Amino acid sequence: MTDHTENVSPTVSAPPIEVPSAQPGRHAVRAERIGLLSISLGIAGLGGAWQAAVTVHPVALPVSDALYVVSAGVWLVLLFQYLRHGGAGRRNLRYDLRHPAQGFALAYVPIIGMLVAAHFARFAPDGARWAYAVFAALAALVAARLLAHWVTGSLSATILHPGYLLPVSSAPFIASATASTLGLPGVADAAFAIGLLSWLTVGTVILGSLITAGPLPRPARPALTVLTIPPATGGLAWTAAHKGVFGPVGYGFAGILLFTLLLVAFLLPDLRQPSFHPGLWVYSFPTAASTNFAIRLITATRAPACPALTWALLASATGALVLLSAATLRYAAGAVPERSRPSKEI
């Protein structure tokens, strides 16, 4: 998300902070690395969708494991590069958190950590709970710090987009679903309440801004698909807490998600980009989370066509990720500087 939101508010800058003279350039490198974590999040989200399909066929579990391993590998590489370029420094971290365009993307780090820890909890439950505690605390700190900065009016001149919901709403919902998986019901309820409150308040502000402040710049428009993440992750959190039973609230989340998907469908012509860029990975997690929730909904209804619908959804979501991966590899190959390529003899 970071890559295509950088130009959303070019006239707004973070409040002055004492930073090294090279800070803006180093921030750009760190922001790129954190922004690319949308790749890891999308892969983990698809792993969750495959995990939801285990009730249809056991072969889905090893596929899910493989996807989570790849997600963790990408997460580790990009996090190491972020830290290597100054992310471990207190002033640099403070600068990154307060950046009006990219600060929210730091929530990728604990979100992916929670997802991976929960998935592999069957191998080491106690270790997974400790890892979850660390990542959940980090997610809470990031969200609270960002919100504390935002309520001071620092975003008053910024065109808001749904990416700002990631740390304050989606992260708590994911923390709630993860806590239920790890057998921590009290923590799950607390995190769910935080996510719901933030979705209703911050989400209302963002939606109002989108309606009244005019269209987003074209590079930032794919972030509109993030509107589907809160109802998808909120629904997953609710059903995880209730052992897969939907009930009125679960079906309520399903209705909101379905309506939001319909909204996004009408927005598709406006979301088109002139060319591929890595920021388009923003599509991956909304697609995967919606697929995950849809599979669990289909399973709960016990419809006769459940297996066929499940495989159709998985094939669509997996195909989308494969296409994104292929486009990313081709983009990376084309981005190699000419000077680094071997010269051709004439």
mmCIF file with all atom_site columns, N, CA and C in Angstrom, residues 274-335:
data_model
loop_
_atom_site.group_PDB
_atom_site.id
_atom_site.type_symbol
_atom_site.label_atom_id
_atom_site.label_alt_id
_atom_site.label_comp_id
_atom_site.label_asym_id
_atom_site.label_entity_id
_atom_site.label_seq_id
_atom_site.pdbx_PDB_ins_code
_atom_site.Cartn_x
_atom_site.Cartn_y
_atom_site.Cartn_z
_atom_site.occupancy
_atom_site.B_iso_or_equiv
_atom_site.pdbx_formal_charge
_atom_site.auth_seq_id
_atom_site.auth_comp_id
_atom_site.auth_asym_id
_atom_site.auth_atom_id
_atom_site.pdbx_PDB_model_num
ATOM 1   N N  . PRO A 1 274 ? -2.353  2.485   -15.192 1.00 0.00 ? 274 PRO A N  1
ATOM 2   C CA . PRO A 1 274 ? -1.755  2.475   -16.536 1.00 0.00 ? 274 PRO A CA 1
ATOM 3   C C  . PRO A 1 274 ? -0.696  1.393   -16.721 1.00 0.00 ? 274 PRO A C  1
ATOM 4   N N  . SER A 1 275 ? -0.052  0.993   -15.642 1.00 0.00 ? 275 SER A N  1
ATOM 5   C CA . SER A 1 275 ? 0.975   -0.055  -15.719 1.00 0.00 ? 275 SER A CA 1
ATOM 6   C C  . SER A 1 275 ? 1.113   -0.705  -14.348 1.00 0.00 ? 275 SER A C  1
ATOM 7   N N  . PHE A 1 276 ? 1.775   -1.858  -14.326 1.00 0.00 ? 276 PHE A N  1
ATOM 8   C CA . PHE A 1 276 ? 1.932   -2.576  -13.063 1.00 0.00 ? 276 PHE A CA 1
ATOM 9   C C  . PHE A 1 276 ? 2.972   -1.893  -12.188 1.00 0.00 ? 276 PHE A C  1
ATOM 10  N N  . HIS A 1 277 ? 2.720   -1.901  -10.874 1.00 0.00 ? 277 HIS A N  1
ATOM 11  C CA . HIS A 1 277 ? 3.706   -1.492  -9.878  1.00 0.00 ? 277 HIS A CA 1
ATOM 12  C C  . HIS A 1 277 ? 3.463   -2.337  -8.625  1.00 0.00 ? 277 HIS A C  1
ATOM 13  N N  . PRO A 1 278 ? 4.470   -2.520  -7.773  1.00 0.00 ? 278 PRO A N  1
ATOM 14  C CA . PRO A 1 278 ? 4.320   -3.413  -6.611  1.00 0.00 ? 278 PRO A CA 1
ATOM 15  C C  . PRO A 1 278 ? 3.192   -3.017  -5.667  1.00 0.00 ? 278 PRO A C  1
ATOM 16  N N  . GLY A 1 279 ? 2.772   -1.753  -5.696  1.00 0.00 ? 279 GLY A N  1
ATOM 17  C CA . GLY A 1 279 ? 1.675   -1.327  -4.841  1.00 0.00 ? 279 GLY A CA 1
ATOM 18  C C  . GLY A 1 279 ? 0.375   -2.048  -5.138  1.00 0.00 ? 279 GLY A C  1
ATOM 19  N N  . LEU A 1 280 ? 0.278   -2.684  -6.297  1.00 0.00 ? 280 LEU A N  1
ATOM 20  C CA . LEU A 1 280 ? -0.938  -3.412  -6.642  1.00 0.00 ? 280 LEU A CA 1
ATOM 21  C C  . LEU A 1 280 ? -1.114  -4.673  -5.801  1.00 0.00 ? 280 LEU A C  1
ATOM 22  N N  . TRP A 1 281 ? -0.096  -5.033  -5.022  1.00 0.00 ? 281 TRP A N  1
ATOM 23  C CA . TRP A 1 281 ? -0.268  -6.140  -4.079  1.00 0.00 ? 281 TRP A CA 1
ATOM 24  C C  . TRP A 1 281 ? -1.293  -5.803  -3.007  1.00 0.00 ? 281 TRP A C  1
ATOM 25  N N  . VAL A 1 282 ? -1.728  -4.556  -2.970  1.00 0.00 ? 282 VAL A N  1
ATOM 26  C CA . VAL A 1 282 ? -2.790  -4.178  -2.032  1.00 0.00 ? 282 VAL A CA 1
ATOM 27  C C  . VAL A 1 282 ? -4.050  -4.994  -2.292  1.00 0.00 ? 282 VAL A C  1
ATOM 28  N N  . TYR A 1 283 ? -4.217  -5.477  -3.536  1.00 0.00 ? 283 TYR A N  1
ATOM 29  C CA . TYR A 1 283 ? -5.384  -6.298  -3.851  1.00 0.00 ? 283 TYR A CA 1
ATOM 30  C C  . TYR A 1 283 ? -5.347  -7.666  -3.169  1.00 0.00 ? 283 TYR A C  1
ATOM 31  N N  . SER A 1 284 ? -4.152  -8.144  -2.839  1.00 0.00 ? 284 SER A N  1
ATOM 32  C CA . SER A 1 284 ? -4.003  -9.550  -2.459  1.00 0.00 ? 284 SER A CA 1
ATOM 33  C C  . SER A 1 284 ? -4.681  -9.902  -1.140  1.00 0.00 ? 284 SER A C  1
ATOM 34  N N  . PHE A 1 285 ? -4.464  -9.116  -0.092  1.00 0.00 ? 285 PHE A N  1
ATOM 35  C CA . PHE A 1 285 ? -5.044  -9.488  1.191   1.00 0.00 ? 285 PHE A CA 1
ATOM 36  C C  . PHE A 1 285 ? -6.559  -9.300  1.228   1.00 0.00 ? 285 PHE A C  1
ATOM 37  N N  . PRO A 1 286 ? -7.123  -8.213  0.654   1.00 0.00 ? 286 PRO A N  1
ATOM 38  C CA . PRO A 1 286 ? -8.585  -8.158  0.598   1.00 0.00 ? 286 PRO A CA 1
ATOM 39  C C  . PRO A 1 286 ? -9.193  -9.362  -0.116  1.00 0.00 ? 286 PRO A C  1
ATOM 40  N N  . THR A 1 287 ? -8.561  -9.782  -1.209  1.00 0.00 ? 287 THR A N  1
ATOM 41  C CA . THR A 1 287 ? -9.052  -10.954 -1.936  1.00 0.00 ? 287 THR A CA 1
ATOM 42  C C  . THR A 1 287 ? -8.965  -12.207 -1.082  1.00 0.00 ? 287 THR A C  1
ATOM 43  N N  . ALA A 1 288 ? -7.810  -12.400 -0.433  1.00 0.00 ? 288 ALA A N  1
ATOM 44  C CA . ALA A 1 288 ? -7.600  -13.611 0.360   1.00 0.00 ? 288 ALA A CA 1
ATOM 45  C C  . ALA A 1 288 ? -8.501  -13.646 1.594   1.00 0.00 ? 288 ALA A C  1
ATOM 46  N N  . ALA A 1 289 ? -8.611  -12.515 2.302   1.00 0.00 ? 289 ALA A N  1
ATOM 47  C CA . ALA A 1 289 ? -9.442  -12.481 3.507   1.00 0.00 ? 289 ALA A CA 1
ATOM 48  C C  . ALA A 1 289 ? -10.907 -12.699 3.170   1.00 0.00 ? 289 ALA A C  1
ATOM 49  N N  . SER A 1 290 ? -11.365 -12.095 2.069   1.00 0.00 ? 290 SER A N  1
ATOM 50  C CA . SER A 1 290 ? -12.761 -12.292 1.653   1.00 0.00 ? 290 SER A CA 1
ATOM 51  C C  . SER A 1 290 ? -13.005 -13.747 1.262   1.00 0.00 ? 290 SER A C  1
ATOM 52  N N  . THR A 1 291 ? -12.031 -14.362 0.585   1.00 0.00 ? 291 THR A N  1
ATOM 53  C CA . THR A 1 291 ? -12.151 -15.771 0.211   1.00 0.00 ? 291 THR A CA 1
ATOM 54  C C  . THR A 1 291 ? -12.198 -16.660 1.447   1.00 0.00 ? 291 THR A C  1
ATOM 55  N N  . ASN A 1 292 ? -11.348 -16.375 2.410   1.00 0.00 ? 292 ASN A N  1
ATOM 56  C CA . ASN A 1 292 ? -11.311 -17.134 3.669   1.00 0.00 ? 292 ASN A CA 1
ATOM 57  C C  . ASN A 1 292 ? -12.680 -17.096 4.354   1.00 0.00 ? 292 ASN A C  1
ATOM 58  N N  . PHE A 1 293 ? -13.221 -15.893 4.495   1.00 0.00 ? 293 PHE A N  1
ATOM 59  C CA . PHE A 1 293 ? -14.519 -15.746 5.161   1.00 0.00 ? 293 PHE A CA 1
ATOM 60  C C  . PHE A 1 293 ? -15.631 -16.426 4.364   1.00 0.00 ? 293 PHE A C  1
ATOM 61  N N  . ALA A 1 294 ? -15.583 -16.287 3.026   1.00 0.00 ? 294 ALA A N  1
ATOM 62  C CA . ALA A 1 294 ? -16.608 -16.901 2.179   1.00 0.00 ? 294 ALA A CA 1
ATOM 63  C C  . ALA A 1 294 ? -16.590 -18.421 2.296   1.00 0.00 ? 294 ALA A C  1
ATOM 64  N N  . ILE A 1 295 ? -15.395 -19.017 2.360   1.00 0.00 ? 295 ILE A N  1
ATOM 65  C CA . ILE A 1 295 ? -15.289 -20.473 2.490   1.00 0.00 ? 295 ILE A CA 1
ATOM 66  C C  . ILE A 1 295 ? -15.870 -20.937 3.827   1.00 0.00 ? 295 ILE A C  1
ATOM 67  N N  . ARG A 1 296 ? -15.589 -20.199 4.874   1.00 0.00 ? 296 ARG A N  1
ATOM 68  C CA . ARG A 1 296 ? -16.138 -20.573 6.186   1.00 0.00 ? 296 ARG A CA 1
ATOM 69  C C  . ARG A 1 296 ? -17.656 -20.398 6.215   1.00 0.00 ? 296 ARG A C  1
ATOM 70  N N  . LEU A 1 297 ? -18.148 -19.385 5.508   1.00 0.00 ? 297 LEU A N  1
ATOM 71  C CA . LEU A 1 297 ? -19.597 -19.198 5.420   1.00 0.00 ? 297 LEU A CA 1
ATOM 72  C C  . LEU A 1 297 ? -20.247 -20.354 4.661   1.00 0.00 ? 297 LEU A C  1
ATOM 73  N N  . ILE A 1 298 ? -19.651 -20.742 3.549   1.00 0.00 ? 298 ILE A N  1
ATOM 74  C CA . ILE A 1 298 ? -20.177 -21.857 2.757   1.00 0.00 ? 298 ILE A CA 1
ATOM 75  C C  . ILE A 1 298 ? -20.165 -23.145 3.572   1.00 0.00 ? 298 ILE A C  1
ATOM 76  N N  . THR A 1 299 ? -19.073 -23.354 4.310   1.00 0.00 ? 299 THR A N  1
ATOM 77  C CA . THR A 1 299 ? -18.974 -24.551 5.148   1.00 0.00 ? 299 THR A CA 1
ATOM 78  C C  . THR A 1 299 ? -20.051 -24.559 6.226   1.00 0.00 ? 299 THR A C  1
ATOM 79  N N  . ALA A 1 300 ? -20.316 -23.400 6.815   1.00 0.00 ? 300 ALA A N  1
ATOM 80  C CA . ALA A 1 300 ? -21.316 -23.316 7.882   1.00 0.00 ? 300 ALA A CA 1
ATOM 81  C C  . ALA A 1 300 ? -22.720 -23.594 7.369   1.00 0.00 ? 300 ALA A C  1
ATOM 82  N N  . THR A 1 301 ? -22.992 -23.244 6.115   1.00 0.00 ? 301 THR A N  1
ATOM 83  C CA . THR A 1 301 ? -24.320 -23.469 5.569   1.00 0.00 ? 301 THR A CA 1
ATOM 84  C C  . THR A 1 301 ? -24.550 -24.924 5.172   1.00 0.00 ? 301 THR A C  1
ATOM 85  N N  . ARG A 1 302 ? -23.448 -25.692 5.066   1.00 0.00 ? 302 ARG A N  1
ATOM 86  C CA . ARG A 1 302 ? -23.523 -27.113 4.679   1.00 0.00 ? 302 ARG A CA 1
ATOM 87  C C  . ARG A 1 302 ? -24.269 -27.298 3.359   1.00 0.00 ? 302 ARG A C  1
ATOM 88  N N  . ALA A 1 303 ? -24.029 -26.416 2.436   1.00 0.00 ? 303 ALA A N  1
ATOM 89  C CA . ALA A 1 303 ? -24.671 -26.502 1.130   1.00 0.00 ? 303 ALA A CA 1
ATOM 90  C C  . ALA A 1 303 ? -24.120 -27.700 0.353   1.00 0.00 ? 303 ALA A C  1
ATOM 91  N N  . PRO A 1 304 ? -24.937 -28.359 -0.456  1.00 0.00 ? 304 PRO A N  1
ATOM 92  C CA . PRO A 1 304 ? -24.463 -29.508 -1.228  1.00 0.00 ? 304 PRO A CA 1
ATOM 93  C C  . PRO A 1 304 ? -23.299 -29.162 -2.159  1.00 0.00 ? 304 PRO A C  1
ATOM 94  N N  . ALA A 1 305 ? -23.291 -27.932 -2.648  1.00 0.00 ? 305 ALA A N  1
ATOM 95  C CA . ALA A 1 305 ? -22.232 -27.511 -3.569  1.00 0.00 ? 305 ALA A CA 1
ATOM 96  C C  . ALA A 1 305 ? -21.014 -26.957 -2.849  1.00 0.00 ? 305 ALA A C  1
ATOM 97  N N  . CYS A 1 306 ? -20.924 -27.199 -1.546  1.00 0.00 ? 306 CYS A N  1
ATOM 98  C CA . CYS A 1 306 ? -19.828 -26.635 -0.744  1.00 0.00 ? 306 CYS A CA 1
ATOM 99  C C  . CYS A 1 306 ? -18.443 -26.957 -1.313  1.00 0.00 ? 306 CYS A C  1
ATOM 100 N N  . PRO A 1 307 ? -18.115 -28.224 -1.626  1.00 0.00 ? 307 PRO A N  1
ATOM 101 C CA . PRO A 1 307 ? -16.768 -28.507 -2.159  1.00 0.00 ? 307 PRO A CA 1
ATOM 102 C C  . PRO A 1 307 ? -16.486 -27.779 -3.463  1.00 0.00 ? 307 PRO A C  1
ATOM 103 N N  . ALA A 1 308 ? -17.438 -27.784 -4.371  1.00 0.00 ? 308 ALA A N  1
ATOM 104 C CA . ALA A 1 308 ? -17.220 -27.134 -5.667  1.00 0.00 ? 308 ALA A CA 1
ATOM 105 C C  . ALA A 1 308 ? -17.027 -25.632 -5.503  1.00 0.00 ? 308 ALA A C  1
ATOM 106 N N  . LEU A 1 309 ? -17.861 -25.012 -4.682  1.00 0.00 ? 309 LEU A N  1
ATOM 107 C CA . LEU A 1 309 ? -17.729 -23.573 -4.463  1.00 0.00 ? 309 LEU A CA 1
ATOM 108 C C  . LEU A 1 309 ? -16.400 -23.239 -3.786  1.00 0.00 ? 309 LEU A C  1
ATOM 109 N N  . THR A 1 310 ? -16.001 -24.077 -2.834  1.00 0.00 ? 310 THR A N  1
ATOM 110 C CA . THR A 1 310 ? -14.735 -23.843 -2.133  1.00 0.00 ? 310 THR A CA 1
ATOM 111 C C  . THR A 1 310 ? -13.560 -23.890 -3.086  1.00 0.00 ? 310 THR A C  1
ATOM 112 N N  . TRP A 1 311 ? -13.497 -24.923 -3.932  1.00 0.00 ? 311 TRP A N  1
ATOM 113 C CA . TRP A 1 311 ? -12.383 -25.039 -4.873  1.00 0.00 ? 311 TRP A CA 1
ATOM 114 C C  . TRP A 1 311 ? -12.418 -23.926 -5.905  1.00 0.00 ? 311 TRP A C  1
ATOM 115 N N  . ALA A 1 312 ? -13.604 -23.492 -6.296  1.00 0.00 ? 312 ALA A N  1
ATOM 116 C CA . ALA A 1 312 ? -13.696 -22.388 -7.251  1.00 0.00 ? 312 ALA A CA 1
ATOM 117 C C  . ALA A 1 312 ? -13.152 -21.094 -6.651  1.00 0.00 ? 312 ALA A C  1
ATOM 118 N N  . LEU A 1 313 ? -13.508 -20.834 -5.398  1.00 0.00 ? 313 LEU A N  1
ATOM 119 C CA . LEU A 1 313 ? -12.996 -19.637 -4.726  1.00 0.00 ? 313 LEU A CA 1
ATOM 120 C C  . LEU A 1 313 ? -11.481 -19.710 -4.552  1.00 0.00 ? 313 LEU A C  1
ATOM 121 N N  . LEU A 1 314 ? -10.985 -20.871 -4.128  1.00 0.00 ? 314 LEU A N  1
ATOM 122 C CA . LEU A 1 314 ? -9.540  -21.023 -3.936  1.00 0.00 ? 314 LEU A CA 1
ATOM 123 C C  . LEU A 1 314 ? -8.791  -20.876 -5.256  1.00 0.00 ? 314 LEU A C  1
ATOM 124 N N  . ALA A 1 315 ? -9.345  -21.432 -6.311  1.00 0.00 ? 315 ALA A N  1
ATOM 125 C CA . ALA A 1 315 ? -8.686  -21.331 -7.613  1.00 0.00 ? 315 ALA A CA 1
ATOM 126 C C  . ALA A 1 315 ? -8.607  -19.874 -8.064  1.00 0.00 ? 315 ALA A C  1
ATOM 127 N N  . SER A 1 316 ? -9.670  -19.125 -7.836  1.00 0.00 ? 316 SER A N  1
ATOM 128 C CA . SER A 1 316 ? -9.678  -17.711 -8.232  1.00 0.00 ? 316 SER A CA 1
ATOM 129 C C  . SER A 1 316 ? -8.663  -16.905 -7.431  1.00 0.00 ? 316 SER A C  1
ATOM 130 N N  . ALA A 1 317 ? -8.677  -17.086 -6.097  1.00 0.00 ? 317 ALA A N  1
ATOM 131 C CA . ALA A 1 317 ? -7.752  -16.332 -5.248  1.00 0.00 ? 317 ALA A CA 1
ATOM 132 C C  . ALA A 1 317 ? -6.306  -16.726 -5.512  1.00 0.00 ? 317 ALA A C  1
ATOM 133 N N  . THR A 1 318 ? -6.050  -18.021 -5.695  1.00 0.00 ? 318 THR A N  1
ATOM 134 C CA . THR A 1 318 ? -4.688  -18.484 -5.966  1.00 0.00 ? 318 THR A CA 1
ATOM 135 C C  . THR A 1 318 ? -4.219  -18.012 -7.330  1.00 0.00 ? 318 THR A C  1
ATOM 136 N N  . GLY A 1 319 ? -5.117  -18.046 -8.316  1.00 0.00 ? 319 GLY A N  1
ATOM 137 C CA . GLY A 1 319 ? -4.754  -17.559 -9.642  1.00 0.00 ? 319 GLY A CA 1
ATOM 138 C C  . GLY A 1 319 ? -4.401  -16.082 -9.626  1.00 0.00 ? 319 GLY A C  1
ATOM 139 N N  . ALA A 1 320 ? -5.141  -15.301 -8.842  1.00 0.00 ? 320 ALA A N  1
ATOM 140 C CA . ALA A 1 320 ? -4.837  -13.870 -8.739  1.00 0.00 ? 320 ALA A CA 1
ATOM 141 C C  . ALA A 1 320 ? -3.457  -13.647 -8.137  1.00 0.00 ? 320 ALA A C  1
ATOM 142 N N  . LEU A 1 321 ? -3.111  -14.424 -7.114  1.00 0.00 ? 321 LEU A N  1
ATOM 143 C CA . LEU A 1 321 ? -1.793  -14.266 -6.490  1.00 0.00 ? 321 LEU A CA 1
ATOM 144 C C  . LEU A 1 321 ? -0.684  -14.705 -7.442  1.00 0.00 ? 321 LEU A C  1
ATOM 145 N N  . VAL A 1 322 ? -0.924  -15.773 -8.211  1.00 0.00 ? 322 VAL A N  1
ATOM 146 C CA . VAL A 1 322 ? 0.075   -16.212 -9.184  1.00 0.00 ? 322 VAL A CA 1
ATOM 147 C C  . VAL A 1 322 ? 0.311   -15.125 -10.229 1.00 0.00 ? 322 VAL A C  1
ATOM 148 N N  . LEU A 1 323 ? -0.756  -14.514 -10.709 1.00 0.00 ? 323 LEU A N  1
ATOM 149 C CA . LEU A 1 323 ? -0.619  -13.434 -11.684 1.00 0.00 ? 323 LEU A CA 1
ATOM 150 C C  . LEU A 1 323 ? 0.151   -12.250 -11.103 1.00 0.00 ? 323 LEU A C  1
ATOM 151 N N  . LEU A 1 324 ? -0.160  -11.894 -9.846  1.00 0.00 ? 324 LEU A N  1
ATOM 152 C CA . LEU A 1 324 ? 0.567   -10.812 -9.187  1.00 0.00 ? 324 LEU A CA 1
ATOM 153 C C  . LEU A 1 324 ? 2.050   -11.148 -9.051  1.00 0.00 ? 324 LEU A C  1
ATOM 154 N N  . SER A 1 325 ? 2.343   -12.389 -8.691  1.00 0.00 ? 325 SER A N  1
ATOM 155 C CA . SER A 1 325 ? 3.735   -12.814 -8.530  1.00 0.00 ? 325 SER A CA 1
ATOM 156 C C  . SER A 1 325 ? 4.488   -12.748 -9.851  1.00 0.00 ? 325 SER A C  1
ATOM 157 N N  . ALA A 1 326 ? 3.854   -13.230 -10.936 1.00 0.00 ? 326 ALA A N  1
ATOM 158 C CA . ALA A 1 326 ? 4.494   -13.192 -12.242 1.00 0.00 ? 326 ALA A CA 1
ATOM 159 C C  . ALA A 1 326 ? 4.743   -11.754 -12.688 1.00 0.00 ? 326 ALA A C  1
ATOM 160 N N  . ALA A 1 327 ? 3.750   -10.893 -12.482 1.00 0.00 ? 327 ALA A N  1
ATOM 161 C CA . ALA A 1 327 ? 3.911   -9.491  -12.862 1.00 0.00 ? 327 ALA A CA 1
ATOM 162 C C  . ALA A 1 327 ? 5.007   -8.818  -12.040 1.00 0.00 ? 327 ALA A C  1
ATOM 163 N N  . THR A 1 328 ? 5.107   -9.202  -10.760 1.00 0.00 ? 328 THR A N  1
ATOM 164 C CA . THR A 1 328 ? 6.143   -8.623  -9.895  1.00 0.00 ? 328 THR A CA 1
ATOM 165 C C  . THR A 1 328 ? 7.527   -9.034  -10.352 1.00 0.00 ? 328 THR A C  1
ATOM 166 N N  . LEU A 1 329 ? 7.690   -10.306 -10.717 1.00 0.00 ? 329 LEU A N  1
ATOM 167 C CA . LEU A 1 329 ? 8.988   -10.781 -11.188 1.00 0.00 ? 329 LEU A CA 1
ATOM 168 C C  . LEU A 1 329 ? 9.383   -10.084 -12.485 1.00 0.00 ? 329 LEU A C  1
ATOM 169 N N  . ARG A 1 330 ? 8.417   -9.905  -13.379 1.00 0.00 ? 330 ARG A N  1
ATOM 170 C CA . ARG A 1 330 ? 8.729   -9.212  -14.624 1.00 0.00 ? 330 ARG A CA 1
ATOM 171 C C  . ARG A 1 330 ? 9.051   -7.750  -14.359 1.00 0.00 ? 330 ARG A C  1
ATOM 172 N N  . TYR A 1 331 ? 8.324   -7.139  -13.418 1.00 0.00 ? 331 TYR A N  1
ATOM 173 C CA . TYR A 1 331 ? 8.600   -5.740  -13.051 1.00 0.00 ? 331 TYR A CA 1
ATOM 174 C C  . TYR A 1 331 ? 10.004  -5.615  -12.463 1.00 0.00 ? 331 TYR A C  1
ATOM 175 N N  . ALA A 1 332 ? 10.364  -6.554  -11.571 1.00 0.00 ? 332 ALA A N  1
ATOM 176 C CA . ALA A 1 332 ? 11.685  -6.515  -10.943 1.00 0.00 ? 332 ALA A CA 1
ATOM 177 C C  . ALA A 1 332 ? 12.787  -6.687  -11.978 1.00 0.00 ? 332 ALA A C  1
ATOM 178 N N  . ALA A 1 333 ? 12.555  -7.563  -12.958 1.00 0.00 ? 333 ALA A N  1
ATOM 179 C CA . ALA A 1 333 ? 13.561  -7.758  -14.001 1.00 0.00 ? 333 ALA A CA 1
ATOM 180 C C  . ALA A 1 333 ? 13.718  -6.504  -14.851 1.00 0.00 ? 333 ALA A C  1
ATOM 181 N N  . GLY A 1 334 ? 12.607  -5.823  -15.121 1.00 0.00 ? 334 GLY A N  1
ATOM 182 C CA . GLY A 1 334 ? 12.674  -4.604  -15.918 1.00 0.00 ? 334 GLY A CA 1
ATOM 183 C C  . GLY A 1 334 ? 13.207  -3.411  -15.163 1.00 0.00 ? 334 GLY A C  1
ATOM 184 N N  . ALA A 1 335 ? 13.210  -3.494  -13.819 1.00 0.00 ? 335 ALA A N  1
ATOM 185 C CA . ALA A 1 335 ? 13.676  -2.370  -13.004 1.00 0.00 ? 335 ALA A CA 1
ATOM 186 C C  . ALA A 1 335 ? 15.174  -2.395  -12.779 1.00 0.00 ? 335 ALA A C  1
#
